[in-house]
Amino acid sequence: MSQSALKASTIAATTRLGRSRVCRRAVPVLAVAVAALLAGCAQRDSI
């Protein structure tokens, strides 16, 4: 494998890792946001 191809595959691997890390970080944040929205809607309906 040439050096440029190796570099390209390394960059692709790191971007893939970075993306999965971002997703892992975003999932709990989204879950909390959805839970807060649902709680807010439930409170509004109960009043």
GROMACS .gro file of C-alpha atoms in nm:
model
   47
    1MET     CA    1   0.000   0.000   0.000
    2SER     CA    2   0.132   0.344  -0.087
    3GLN     CA    3   0.185   0.604   0.181
    4SER     CA    4  -0.090   0.833   0.049
    5ALA     CA    5  -0.341   0.546   0.047
    6LEU     CA    6  -0.241   0.456   0.402
    7LYS     CA    7  -0.284   0.818   0.506
    8ALA     CA    8  -0.626   0.835   0.340
    9SER     CA    9  -0.746   0.518   0.514
   10THR     CA   10  -0.614   0.647   0.847
   11ILE     CA   11  -0.799   0.977   0.800
   12ALA     CA   12  -1.117   0.787   0.706
   13ALA     CA   13  -1.085   0.570   1.018
   14THR     CA   14  -1.034   0.870   1.247
   15THR     CA   15  -1.329   1.059   1.097
   16ARG     CA   16  -1.545   0.750   1.141
   17LEU     CA   17  -1.431   0.719   1.502
   18GLY     CA   18  -1.490   1.088   1.562
   19ARG     CA   19  -1.838   1.067   1.414
   20SER     CA   20  -1.935   0.770   1.632
   21ARG     CA   21  -1.798   0.952   1.936
   22VAL     CA   22  -2.007   1.259   1.851
   23CYS     CA   23  -2.314   1.038   1.809
   24ARG     CA   24  -2.246   0.872   2.143
   25ARG     CA   25  -2.222   1.213   2.305
   26ALA     CA   26  -2.533   1.347   2.129
   27VAL     CA   27  -2.763   1.052   2.204
   28PRO     CA   28  -2.796   1.111   2.582
   29VAL     CA   29  -2.832   1.486   2.524
   30LEU     CA   30  -3.115   1.423   2.277
   31ALA     CA   31  -3.274   1.171   2.515
   32VAL     CA   32  -3.270   1.427   2.798
   33ALA     CA   33  -3.412   1.697   2.568
   34VAL     CA   34  -3.695   1.469   2.453
   35ALA     CA   35  -3.769   1.367   2.813
   36ALA     CA   36  -3.780   1.734   2.917
   37LEU     CA   37  -4.015   1.818   2.628
   38LEU     CA   38  -4.243   1.527   2.716
   39ALA     CA   39  -4.242   1.630   3.083
   40GLY     CA   40  -4.327   1.987   2.985
   41CYS     CA   41  -4.613   1.871   2.763
   42ALA     CA   42  -4.744   1.641   3.037
   43GLN     CA   43  -4.739   1.927   3.291
   44ARG     CA   44  -4.918   2.158   3.048
   45ASP     CA   45  -5.188   1.896   2.984
   46SER     CA   46  -5.243   1.827   3.355
   47ILE     CA   47  -5.302   2.196   3.440
   0.00000   0.00000   0.00000
